CSV table of C-alpha atoms and ligand atoms in Angstrom, one decimal:
chain,number,residue,atom,x,y,z
A,27,MET,CA,40.7,-57.2,-13.2
A,28,LYS,CA,42.3,-58.1,-16.5
A,29,LYS,CA,40.2,-59.2,-19.4
A,30,PHE,CA,40.3,-59.8,-23.0
A,31,CYS,CA,37.6,-59.0,-25.6
A,32,CYS,CA,35.9,-61.6,-27.6
A,33,LEU,CA,34.7,-59.8,-30.6
A,34,LEU,CA,31.3,-60.8,-32.0
A,35,LEU,CA,30.5,-59.2,-35.4
A,36,CYS,CA,26.9,-58.9,-36.5
A,37,LEU,CA,26.8,-62.6,-37.4
A,38,LEU,CA,28.5,-63.5,-34.2
A,39,PHE,CA,31.9,-64.4,-35.6
A,40,ALA,CA,33.8,-64.7,-32.5
A,41,PHE,CA,37.6,-64.1,-32.3
A,42,PRO,CA,39.8,-62.9,-29.5
A,43,ALA,CA,40.7,-59.2,-29.7
A,44,ALA,CA,43.3,-58.6,-27.1
A,45,ALA,CA,44.4,-61.3,-24.7
A,46,LEU,CA,44.6,-59.6,-21.4
A,47,GLY,CA,43.0,-62.3,-19.2
A,48,GLU,CA,39.4,-63.2,-18.8
A,49,GLU,CA,36.9,-63.1,-21.6
A,50,VAL,CA,34.6,-60.2,-22.4
A,51,GLU,CA,31.8,-60.2,-24.9
A,52,LEU,CA,31.8,-57.4,-27.5
A,53,VAL,CA,29.3,-57.1,-30.3
A,54,VAL,CA,29.9,-54.6,-33.1
A,55,SER,CA,28.1,-53.5,-36.2
A,56,VAL,CA,30.0,-51.5,-38.8
A,57,LYS,CA,28.4,-48.8,-41.0
A,58,PRO,CA,29.8,-46.0,-43.1
A,59,HIS,CA,31.0,-43.3,-40.7
A,60,ALA,CA,29.8,-45.2,-37.6
A,61,ILE,CA,30.5,-48.3,-35.6
A,62,HIS,CA,28.0,-49.4,-33.0
A,63,TYR,CA,29.2,-51.5,-30.1
A,64,ALA,CA,27.8,-53.3,-27.1
A,65,ILE,CA,29.9,-54.7,-24.4
A,66,TYR,CA,29.0,-56.5,-21.1
A,67,LEU,CA,31.1,-55.6,-18.1
A,68,PRO,CA,29.0,-56.4,-15.0
A,69,GLU,CA,31.5,-55.1,-12.4
A,70,TYR,CA,31.5,-51.5,-13.8
A,71,GLU,CA,29.0,-48.7,-13.5
A,72,PHE,CA,30.9,-46.1,-15.6
A,73,ILE,CA,33.5,-46.9,-18.3
A,74,TYR,CA,35.7,-44.7,-20.5
A,75,VAL,CA,35.7,-45.4,-24.3
A,76,GLY,CA,38.3,-44.2,-26.8
A,77,TYR,CA,38.5,-44.8,-30.5
A,78,ASP,CA,40.7,-43.6,-33.3
A,79,THR,CA,41.3,-43.9,-37.0
A,80,GLN,CA,43.7,-41.8,-39.1
A,81,ASN,CA,41.1,-39.1,-39.4
A,82,ASP,CA,38.8,-39.4,-36.3
A,83,ASN,CA,39.6,-39.6,-32.7
A,84,ALA,CA,37.3,-39.3,-29.7
A,85,LYS,CA,36.8,-40.3,-26.0
A,86,GLU,CA,33.6,-40.5,-23.9
A,87,VAL,CA,32.3,-41.8,-20.6
A,88,LEU,CA,29.4,-44.4,-20.7
A,89,TYR,CA,27.1,-45.3,-17.8
A,90,SER,CA,25.2,-48.6,-17.3
A,91,LYS,CA,23.0,-49.8,-14.4
A,92,ASN,CA,23.5,-53.5,-15.2
A,93,GLY,CA,26.9,-53.7,-16.9
A,94,ALA,CA,25.5,-53.7,-20.5
A,95,PHE,CA,27.2,-50.7,-22.2
A,96,GLN,CA,26.5,-49.6,-25.7
A,97,GLY,CA,27.5,-46.7,-27.9
A,98,THR,CA,28.6,-45.4,-31.3
A,99,CYS,CA,31.9,-44.4,-32.6
A,100,TYR,CA,31.3,-41.5,-35.0
A,101,LEU,CA,33.7,-41.4,-37.9
A,102,PRO,CA,32.8,-38.4,-40.1
A,103,GLY,CA,36.3,-38.2,-41.6
A,104,THR,CA,36.8,-41.9,-42.2
A,105,VAL,CA,35.8,-42.7,-45.8
A,106,ASP,CA,37.9,-45.8,-46.7
A,107,GLU,CA,38.4,-49.1,-45.0
A,108,SER,CA,41.0,-47.9,-42.5
A,109,LYS,CA,41.7,-49.5,-39.1
A,110,VAL,CA,39.7,-48.4,-36.1
A,111,GLY,CA,41.2,-48.9,-32.6
A,112,LEU,CA,38.5,-49.3,-30.0
A,113,ASN,CA,39.7,-49.2,-26.3
A,114,PHE,CA,37.7,-49.5,-23.1
A,115,TYR,CA,39.1,-48.2,-19.9
A,116,THR,CA,38.2,-47.8,-16.2
A,117,LEU,CA,37.7,-44.2,-15.1
A,118,THR,CA,41.1,-44.4,-13.5
A,119,GLY,CA,42.6,-45.0,-16.9
A,120,LYS,CA,43.3,-48.8,-16.6
A,121,LEU,CA,42.7,-50.7,-19.9
A,122,ILE,CA,39.8,-53.1,-19.7
A,123,CYS,CA,40.0,-54.4,-23.2
A,124,ARG,CA,41.0,-53.3,-26.7
A,125,THR,CA,40.3,-54.3,-30.3
A,126,THR,CA,41.0,-53.3,-33.8
A,127,LEU,CA,38.3,-53.2,-36.5
A,128,THR,CA,38.0,-52.2,-40.1
A,129,ALA,CA,35.8,-49.2,-40.9
A,130,ALA,CA,33.3,-49.3,-43.7
A,131,ALA,CA,34.0,-47.4,-46.9
A,132,ASP,CA,31.6,-44.6,-47.8
A,133,PRO,CA,29.9,-45.4,-51.1
A,134,GLU,CA,28.6,-41.9,-51.6
A,135,ILE,CA,31.7,-39.7,-51.5
A,136,GLN,CA,30.8,-36.4,-53.0
A,137,GLY,CA,33.1,-35.0,-55.6
A,138,PRO,CA,33.3,-31.3,-56.6
A,139,ALA,CA,30.1,-29.8,-58.0
A,140,ALA,CA,29.8,-29.9,-61.7
A,141,GLY,CA,30.3,-26.6,-63.6
A,142,LEU,CA,32.7,-25.0,-61.2
A,143,SER,CA,34.6,-22.4,-63.2
A,144,ALA,CA,38.2,-22.0,-62.2
A,145,GLU,CA,38.1,-18.5,-60.6
A,146,LYS,CA,41.3,-17.0,-59.2
A,147,ALA,CA,41.9,-19.1,-56.1
A,148,ALA,CA,41.2,-17.3,-52.8
A,149,ASN,CA,43.7,-17.7,-50.0
A,150,ARG,CA,41.1,-17.0,-47.3
A,151,ALA,CA,37.6,-18.3,-46.7
A,152,GLN,CA,34.9,-15.6,-47.2
A,153,ASN,CA,31.4,-15.1,-45.6
A,154,VAL,CA,32.4,-17.4,-42.8
A,155,GLU,CA,29.7,-18.5,-40.3
A,156,ILE,CA,30.5,-21.0,-37.6
A,157,LEU,CA,27.6,-21.9,-35.4
A,158,PRO,CA,27.6,-24.3,-32.4
A,159,VAL,CA,24.5,-26.6,-32.5
A,160,LYS,CA,23.4,-29.5,-30.3
A,161,GLY,CA,25.8,-32.3,-30.9
A,162,GLY,CA,28.1,-30.5,-33.3
A,163,ILE,CA,29.2,-27.5,-35.3
A,164,ARG,CA,27.5,-26.0,-38.4
A,165,TYR,CA,29.7,-24.2,-40.9
A,166,TYR,CA,29.3,-22.0,-44.0
A,167,PHE,CA,32.0,-20.3,-46.0
A,168,ARG,CA,33.0,-19.5,-49.6
A,169,LEU,CA,36.3,-20.3,-51.1
A,170,PRO,CA,36.4,-19.1,-54.8
A,171,GLY,CA,38.6,-21.2,-57.1
A,172,ARG,CA,39.1,-24.1,-54.6
A,173,ASP,CA,37.4,-27.4,-55.4
A,174,SER,CA,38.1,-29.0,-52.1
A,175,VAL,CA,39.6,-28.4,-48.6
A,176,VAL,CA,40.5,-30.5,-45.6
A,177,LEU,CA,38.5,-29.4,-42.6
A,178,LYS,CA,39.9,-30.2,-39.1
A,179,CYS,CA,37.6,-29.9,-36.0
A,180,LYS,CA,39.2,-30.2,-32.7
A,181,SER,CA,37.9,-30.1,-29.1
A,182,PRO,CA,39.6,-31.5,-25.9
A,183,GLN,CA,37.6,-34.7,-26.3
A,184,GLU,CA,37.6,-35.4,-30.1
A,185,TRP,CA,39.0,-34.4,-33.4
A,186,HIS,CA,38.1,-35.1,-37.0
A,187,LYS,CA,39.7,-34.5,-40.4
A,188,ILE,CA,37.2,-34.3,-43.2
A,189,THR,CA,37.7,-33.7,-46.9
A,190,LEU,CA,35.0,-31.2,-48.2
A,191,TYR,CA,34.1,-30.6,-51.8
A,192,ALA,CA,32.8,-27.2,-53.0
A,193,GLY,CA,29.2,-26.8,-53.9
A,194,PRO,CA,27.8,-24.3,-56.5
A,195,ASP,CA,29.5,-20.9,-56.3
A,196,TYR,CA,32.3,-22.5,-54.3
A,197,VAL,CA,30.2,-22.6,-51.1
A,198,TYR,CA,31.1,-25.1,-48.4
A,199,GLN,CA,28.4,-25.8,-45.9
A,200,GLY,CA,27.3,-28.5,-43.6
A,201,GLN,CA,27.6,-29.8,-40.0
A,202,VAL,CA,30.3,-31.7,-38.2
A,203,ASP,CA,28.9,-34.1,-35.6
A,204,MET,CA,30.9,-33.8,-32.4
A,205,PRO,CA,28.8,-35.8,-30.0
A,206,CYS,CA,31.7,-36.5,-27.5
A,207,THR,CA,32.4,-32.8,-26.9
A,208,TYR,CA,31.3,-31.4,-23.6
A,209,ALA,CA,29.1,-28.3,-23.4
A,210,ASP,CA,31.0,-24.9,-23.6
A,211,ASP,CA,34.3,-26.5,-24.5
A,212,THR,CA,36.4,-24.7,-27.1
A,213,VAL,CA,36.1,-26.2,-30.6
A,214,THR,CA,38.7,-25.1,-33.2
A,215,LEU,CA,38.0,-25.4,-36.9
A,216,THR,CA,40.7,-25.0,-39.5
A,217,ALA,CA,40.6,-25.6,-43.2
A,218,THR,CA,43.6,-26.2,-45.5
A,219,THR,CA,44.0,-26.6,-49.2
A,220,GLY,CA,45.6,-29.7,-50.7
A,221,GLY,CA,48.8,-27.7,-50.9
A,222,GLY,CA,48.7,-27.2,-47.1
A,223,VAL,CA,47.7,-23.5,-47.2
A,224,GLU,CA,45.5,-22.6,-44.2
A,225,VAL,CA,42.4,-20.8,-45.5
A,226,LEU,CA,40.2,-20.8,-42.3
A,227,SER,CA,40.8,-20.8,-38.6
A,228,GLU,CA,38.0,-20.1,-36.1
A,229,SER,CA,37.2,-21.1,-32.5
A,230,VAL,CA,33.8,-21.3,-30.9
A,231,TYR,CA,32.4,-22.6,-27.6
A,232,ALA,CA,30.5,-25.9,-28.0
A,233,TYR,CA,26.7,-25.7,-27.6
A,234,TYR,CA,25.3,-25.4,-24.1
A,235,ASP,CA,21.6,-25.1,-23.4
A,236,ALA,CA,21.1,-24.0,-19.8
A,237,PRO,CA,18.1,-25.8,-18.2
A,238,ALA,CA,15.0,-23.5,-18.2
A,239,LEU,CA,13.4,-22.6,-15.0
A,240,THR,CA,11.3,-25.4,-13.7
A,241,ASP,CA,7.6,-24.7,-13.1
A,242,LYS,CA,6.6,-27.7,-11.1
A,243,ALA,CA,6.7,-28.3,-7.4
A,244,SER,CA,6.1,-32.1,-7.4
A,245,THR,CA,6.8,-32.5,-3.7
A,246,ALA,CA,6.7,-29.9,-1.0
A,247,ARG,CA,9.4,-30.8,1.6
A,248,LEU,CA,10.9,-27.3,1.3
A,249,ASN,CA,7.8,-25.2,1.2
A,250,GLY,CA,8.6,-21.8,2.8
A,251,VAL,CA,12.4,-22.3,2.6
A,252,THR,CA,14.6,-19.9,0.6
A,253,VAL,CA,17.9,-21.0,-0.8
A,254,CYS,CA,20.6,-19.2,-2.7
A,255,VAL,CA,22.7,-21.2,-5.1
A,256,ASP,CA,26.1,-19.6,-6.0
A,257,PRO,CA,27.8,-21.3,-8.9
A,258,GLY,CA,31.5,-20.5,-8.3
A,259,HIS,CA,33.6,-18.4,-10.8
A,260,GLN,CA,32.7,-17.3,-14.3
A,261,ARG,CA,34.4,-17.5,-17.7
A,262,THR,CA,36.8,-14.7,-17.0
A,263,THR,CA,37.6,-13.2,-13.7
A,264,GLN,CA,38.4,-9.6,-12.7
A,265,ILE,CA,40.9,-8.9,-9.9
A,266,GLU,CA,39.3,-7.4,-6.8
A,267,THR,CA,40.6,-6.7,-3.3
A,268,VAL,CA,37.9,-6.8,-0.6
A,269,PRO,CA,37.7,-7.0,3.2
A,270,THR,CA,38.0,-10.7,4.1
A,271,MET,CA,35.3,-10.5,6.8
A,272,PRO,CA,33.1,-8.0,8.5
A,273,GLY,CA,34.8,-6.3,11.4
A,274,GLY,CA,38.3,-7.5,10.3
A,275,GLU,CA,41.4,-5.6,9.0
A,276,GLN,CA,42.5,-8.3,6.6
A,277,THR,CA,41.8,-8.2,2.8
A,278,THR,CA,41.5,-10.9,0.2
A,279,THR,CA,42.6,-10.5,-3.5
A,280,THR,CA,41.0,-12.6,-6.2
A,281,THR,CA,43.1,-15.7,-7.0
A,282,VAL,CA,43.4,-15.9,-10.8
A,283,GLY,CA,42.5,-19.2,-12.3
A,284,MET,CA,40.2,-22.0,-11.3
A,285,ALA,CA,40.2,-25.8,-11.4
A,286,LYS,CA,40.6,-27.5,-14.8
A,287,GLY,CA,39.8,-31.1,-15.7
A,288,VAL,CA,42.9,-33.2,-15.9
A,289,GLU,CA,41.2,-35.5,-18.4
A,290,THR,CA,38.1,-33.5,-19.7
A,291,LYS,CA,40.1,-30.2,-19.8
A,292,ARG,CA,36.9,-28.5,-18.8
A,293,ARG,CA,36.6,-25.2,-16.9
A,294,GLU,CA,35.4,-25.4,-13.2
A,295,SER,CA,33.1,-22.4,-13.9
A,296,GLN,CA,31.1,-24.4,-16.5
A,297,LEU,CA,30.7,-27.4,-14.2
A,298,THR,CA,29.5,-25.2,-11.3
A,299,LEU,CA,27.0,-23.5,-13.6
A,300,GLU,CA,25.7,-26.8,-15.0
A,301,ILE,CA,25.3,-28.4,-11.6
A,302,GLY,CA,24.1,-25.2,-10.0
A,303,LEU,CA,21.2,-24.7,-12.5
A,304,LYS,CA,20.2,-28.4,-12.0
A,305,LEU,CA,20.3,-27.8,-8.3
A,306,ARG,CA,18.1,-24.7,-8.6
A,307,ASN,CA,15.4,-26.7,-10.4
A,308,ALA,CA,15.6,-29.6,-8.0
A,309,LEU,CA,15.2,-27.4,-5.0
A,310,MET,CA,12.2,-25.6,-6.7
A,311,GLU,CA,10.6,-29.0,-7.4
A,312,GLU,CA,10.7,-29.5,-3.6
A,313,GLY,CA,8.8,-26.2,-3.1
A,314,ALA,CA,11.8,-24.0,-2.1
A,315,ALA,CA,12.2,-20.4,-3.3
A,316,VAL,CA,15.6,-20.2,-5.1
A,317,ALA,CA,17.9,-17.5,-6.2
A,318,VAL,CA,21.1,-18.0,-8.2
A,319,THR,CA,24.0,-15.6,-8.3
A,320,ARG,CA,24.6,-16.3,-12.0
A,321,GLU,CA,22.9,-18.1,-14.9
A,322,LYS,CA,25.6,-17.8,-17.6
A,323,GLN,CA,29.4,-18.0,-18.1
A,324,ASP,CA,29.9,-14.5,-19.6
A,325,THR,CA,29.1,-12.4,-16.6
A,326,PHE,CA,30.9,-11.1,-13.5
A,327,VAL,CA,29.8,-11.6,-9.9
A,328,GLY,CA,32.2,-10.2,-7.4
A,329,MET,CA,33.2,-11.8,-4.1
A,330,LEU,CA,31.1,-9.5,-1.9
A,331,GLU,CA,28.2,-9.6,-4.3
A,332,ARG,CA,28.1,-13.4,-3.8
A,333,ALA,CA,27.1,-12.7,-0.2
A,334,ASP,CA,25.0,-9.6,-0.9
A,335,ILE,CA,22.6,-11.5,-3.1
A,336,PRO,CA,21.6,-14.1,-0.4
A,337,ASN,CA,21.6,-11.4,2.3
A,338,SER,CA,19.4,-9.1,0.3
A,339,ILE,CA,16.7,-11.8,-0.2
A,340,ASP,CA,17.0,-13.0,3.4
A,341,ALA,CA,17.8,-16.6,2.2
A,342,ASP,CA,17.8,-19.4,4.8
A,343,PHE,CA,20.8,-21.1,3.3
A,344,VAL,CA,23.4,-20.4,0.6
A,345,LEU,CA,25.3,-23.2,-1.2
A,346,ARG,CA,28.5,-22.1,-3.0
A,347,LEU,CA,29.5,-24.7,-5.6
A,348,HIS,CA,33.1,-25.3,-6.5
A,349,CYS,CA,35.3,-28.1,-7.8
A,350,ASN,CA,38.6,-28.8,-6.2
A,351,SER,CA,42.2,-29.1,-7.5
A,352,ARG,CA,45.4,-30.6,-6.2
A,353,THR,CA,48.0,-30.4,-8.9
A,354,SER,CA,50.7,-31.9,-6.7
A,355,ASN,CA,48.7,-35.2,-6.1
A,356,ASP,CA,46.3,-36.6,-8.7
A,357,GLN,CA,45.2,-39.3,-6.3
A,358,VAL,CA,43.4,-37.0,-3.9
A,359,GLN,CA,39.6,-37.1,-4.3
A,360,GLY,CA,36.4,-36.5,-2.2
A,361,ILE,CA,33.8,-34.0,-1.3
A,362,GLU,CA,34.7,-31.1,1.0
A,363,VAL,CA,32.2,-28.8,2.8
A,364,TYR,CA,33.7,-25.5,4.1
A,365,CYS,CA,31.9,-23.4,6.7
A,366,PRO,CA,32.9,-20.0,8.1
A,367,LEU,CA,34.5,-19.9,11.5
A,368,GLY,CA,35.2,-16.5,13.1
A,369,SER,CA,33.4,-13.7,11.3
A,370,THR,CA,30.9,-11.7,13.4
A,371,TYR,CA,28.2,-12.7,10.8
A,372,ALA,CA,29.1,-16.4,11.1
A,373,GLN,CA,29.0,-16.3,14.9
A,374,ALA,CA,25.6,-14.7,14.8
A,375,VAL,CA,24.4,-17.6,12.6
A,376,ALA,CA,25.5,-20.4,14.8
A,377,ALA,CA,28.0,-21.5,17.4
A,378,ARG,CA,31.1,-23.3,16.1
A,379,THR,CA,29.9,-26.7,17.1
A,380,ASP,CA,26.5,-26.1,15.5
A,381,TYR,CA,28.1,-24.9,12.3
A,382,LYS,CA,30.3,-28.1,12.3
A,383,LEU,CA,27.1,-30.2,12.7
A,384,MET,CA,25.4,-28.4,9.8
A,385,GLY,CA,28.4,-28.8,7.5
A,386,GLN,CA,28.7,-32.5,8.5
A,387,THR,CA,25.0,-33.0,7.8
A,388,MET,CA,25.4,-31.6,4.2
A,389,LEU,CA,28.6,-33.7,3.7
A,390,GLU,CA,26.9,-37.0,4.8
A,391,ALA,CA,23.8,-36.4,2.6
A,392,MET,CA,26.1,-35.9,-0.4
A,393,GLN,CA,28.2,-38.9,0.4
A,394,GLN,CA,25.1,-41.0,0.8
A,395,PHE,CA,23.7,-40.1,-2.6
A,396,THR,CA,27.0,-40.1,-4.6
A,397,GLY,CA,28.7,-43.1,-3.0
A,398,GLN,CA,31.8,-41.0,-2.5
A,399,GLU,CA,33.2,-42.1,0.8
A,400,LYS,CA,36.1,-39.6,1.0
A,401,GLY,CA,35.5,-36.1,2.2
A,402,ALA,CA,35.7,-33.7,5.1
A,403,CYS,CA,33.9,-30.8,6.7
A,404,ILE,CA,36.2,-27.9,7.5
A,405,LEU,CA,35.6,-24.6,9.4
A,406,ASN,CA,37.9,-21.7,8.4
A,407,ASN,CA,38.2,-18.0,7.7
A,408,THR,CA,39.4,-18.3,4.1
A,409,TYR,CA,36.2,-17.7,2.0
A,410,VAL,CA,34.9,-14.1,1.7
A,411,GLY,CA,31.4,-15.3,0.5
A,412,ASN,CA,31.1,-17.5,3.6
A,413,ASN,CA,32.4,-14.9,6.0
A,414,TRP,CA,29.9,-12.2,4.8
A,415,SER,CA,26.8,-14.3,4.8
A,416,MET,CA,24.1,-13.7,7.4
A,417,MET,CA,22.7,-17.2,7.1
A,418,PRO,CA,24.2,-20.7,7.1
A,419,SER,CA,26.7,-20.7,4.2
A,420,PHE,CA,28.5,-23.7,2.8
A,421,LEU,CA,31.2,-23.7,0.2
A,422,ILE,CA,31.0,-27.2,-1.3
A,423,GLU,CA,34.0,-28.6,-3.2
A,424,MET,CA,32.1,-31.3,-5.2
A,425,GLY,CA,35.1,-33.3,-6.2
A,426,TYR,CA,38.7,-33.0,-7.5
A,427,MET,CA,39.2,-32.1,-11.2
A,428,THR,CA,42.8,-33.1,-10.8
A,429,ASN,CA,41.8,-36.7,-10.2
A,430,MET,CA,41.0,-38.5,-13.4
A,431,GLU,CA,38.1,-40.5,-12.1
A,432,GLU,CA,36.4,-37.7,-10.3
A,433,ASP,CA,37.0,-35.3,-13.2
A,434,LEU,CA,35.1,-37.6,-15.6
A,435,LEU,CA,32.3,-38.2,-13.1
A,436,LEU,CA,31.7,-34.5,-12.4
A,437,SER,CA,30.8,-34.0,-16.0
A,438,HIS,CA,28.5,-37.0,-16.3
A,439,PRO,CA,24.8,-36.3,-16.1
A,440,VAL,CA,24.1,-39.4,-13.9
A,441,TYR,CA,26.8,-38.3,-11.3
A,442,GLN,CA,25.7,-34.7,-11.5
A,443,GLU,CA,22.1,-35.8,-10.7
A,444,ARG,CA,23.5,-37.7,-7.6
A,445,LEU,CA,25.3,-34.6,-6.4
A,446,VAL,CA,22.1,-32.6,-6.9
A,447,ARG,CA,20.0,-35.2,-5.0
A,448,GLY,CA,22.6,-35.2,-2.2
A,449,MET,CA,22.5,-31.4,-1.8
A,450,VAL,CA,18.7,-31.3,-1.9
A,451,GLU,CA,18.6,-33.9,0.8
A,452,GLY,CA,21.3,-32.0,2.7
A,453,VAL,CA,19.1,-28.8,2.6
A,454,VAL,CA,16.0,-30.8,3.8
A,455,ARG,CA,18.0,-32.1,6.8
A,456,LEU,CA,19.4,-28.6,7.5
A,457,ALA,CA,16.0,-27.0,7.3
A,458,ARG,CA,14.8,-29.6,9.9
A,459,LEU,CA,17.8,-28.9,12.1
A,460,ARG,CA,17.1,-25.1,11.9
A,461,GLY,CA,13.4,-25.7,12.7
A,462,LEU,CA,12.2,-24.3,9.4
A,463,ILE,CA,10.2,-27.4,8.5
A,464,GLU,CA,8.9,-30.4,10.4
B,519,LIG,ZN1,36.5,-22.8,-7.2
């Protein structure tokens, strides 16, 4: 549906912002380095917001239960009254409304520290320390002889260009807020002098705080059930060639690469880890005993090891989390559940029709909790981890990272929670089906 924004400043001055159709109410309050906005869009649950000035640029997804969305544009690099473009989109990238505002000037711009003695100008930053922290990046470096530098901070979701002034002893230190940057994404910091000479260039991974092990079992639907959660991939892969299934001649060699977010630019391995650790905790809260095949990005778990881990603990189920990719068609979306078909281990677990019923049960629970209607349950001989598992094993493609809408949803905490709830419900129904619980 096409709309236009009716912009209401703090004192409710209303004027049309972009005539695209029907009227939308937008309220903004402008402060130095920040613009707070509130917009009412009753027919949306998630929207995508983008804003940009000459020095700041960012995008993020917002969620609302009742259509009242609010958020803040952070403008660390914008010090004068420059123009701010503020755009609201659907998750499929369709423009809902747009407006242009004027940023507030910063009355407290810091100049160079008094008493800097003109040392011989360094061409490279010294004592550099770049530290990812929650919501941003902390920096410390020395640059003798330079009164000021321009610092650029860039991630796939946002970038900022900030003028920094030297403190005593030509030390530069502080924090760049990067609230729109996803966990574990690559952030690059570069600093240049007024003359355009690059004096610093560093890359770090944005802050990620893995959820701690839960200690509470608030409900007990899964008492006595053991589940293994296998977050697919890891930061860097190693090539292996292993037997595809027990009793077969065929081998499988690691496919290099993994799905990557078409819009978020995120790595599949980070998404499976984020959702996997949330799933671990949710299953434990239901009373299940849970093992995970990995708890961090910088590790390596081989294809066979991903079956050995659940086999060695005699798990009742193993859930292998992945995100899908179809570069040839960005419209494809949905949840897919893959079960093994012909391996001797798979046949010992369940007959083909029973496996199909189990896979379908997991799929339907996930569809019910996420609202994703598209999807399929497929039996095949493709996946080594599935083929070598001695218990019901499901490779779950939670969504397509090549589809803009699904890519944005997969990284949103609200949608991740729905995926987790769906999988927990799926395990409860499977445990009943297998006679493990009442
Ligand atoms: Zn994968």
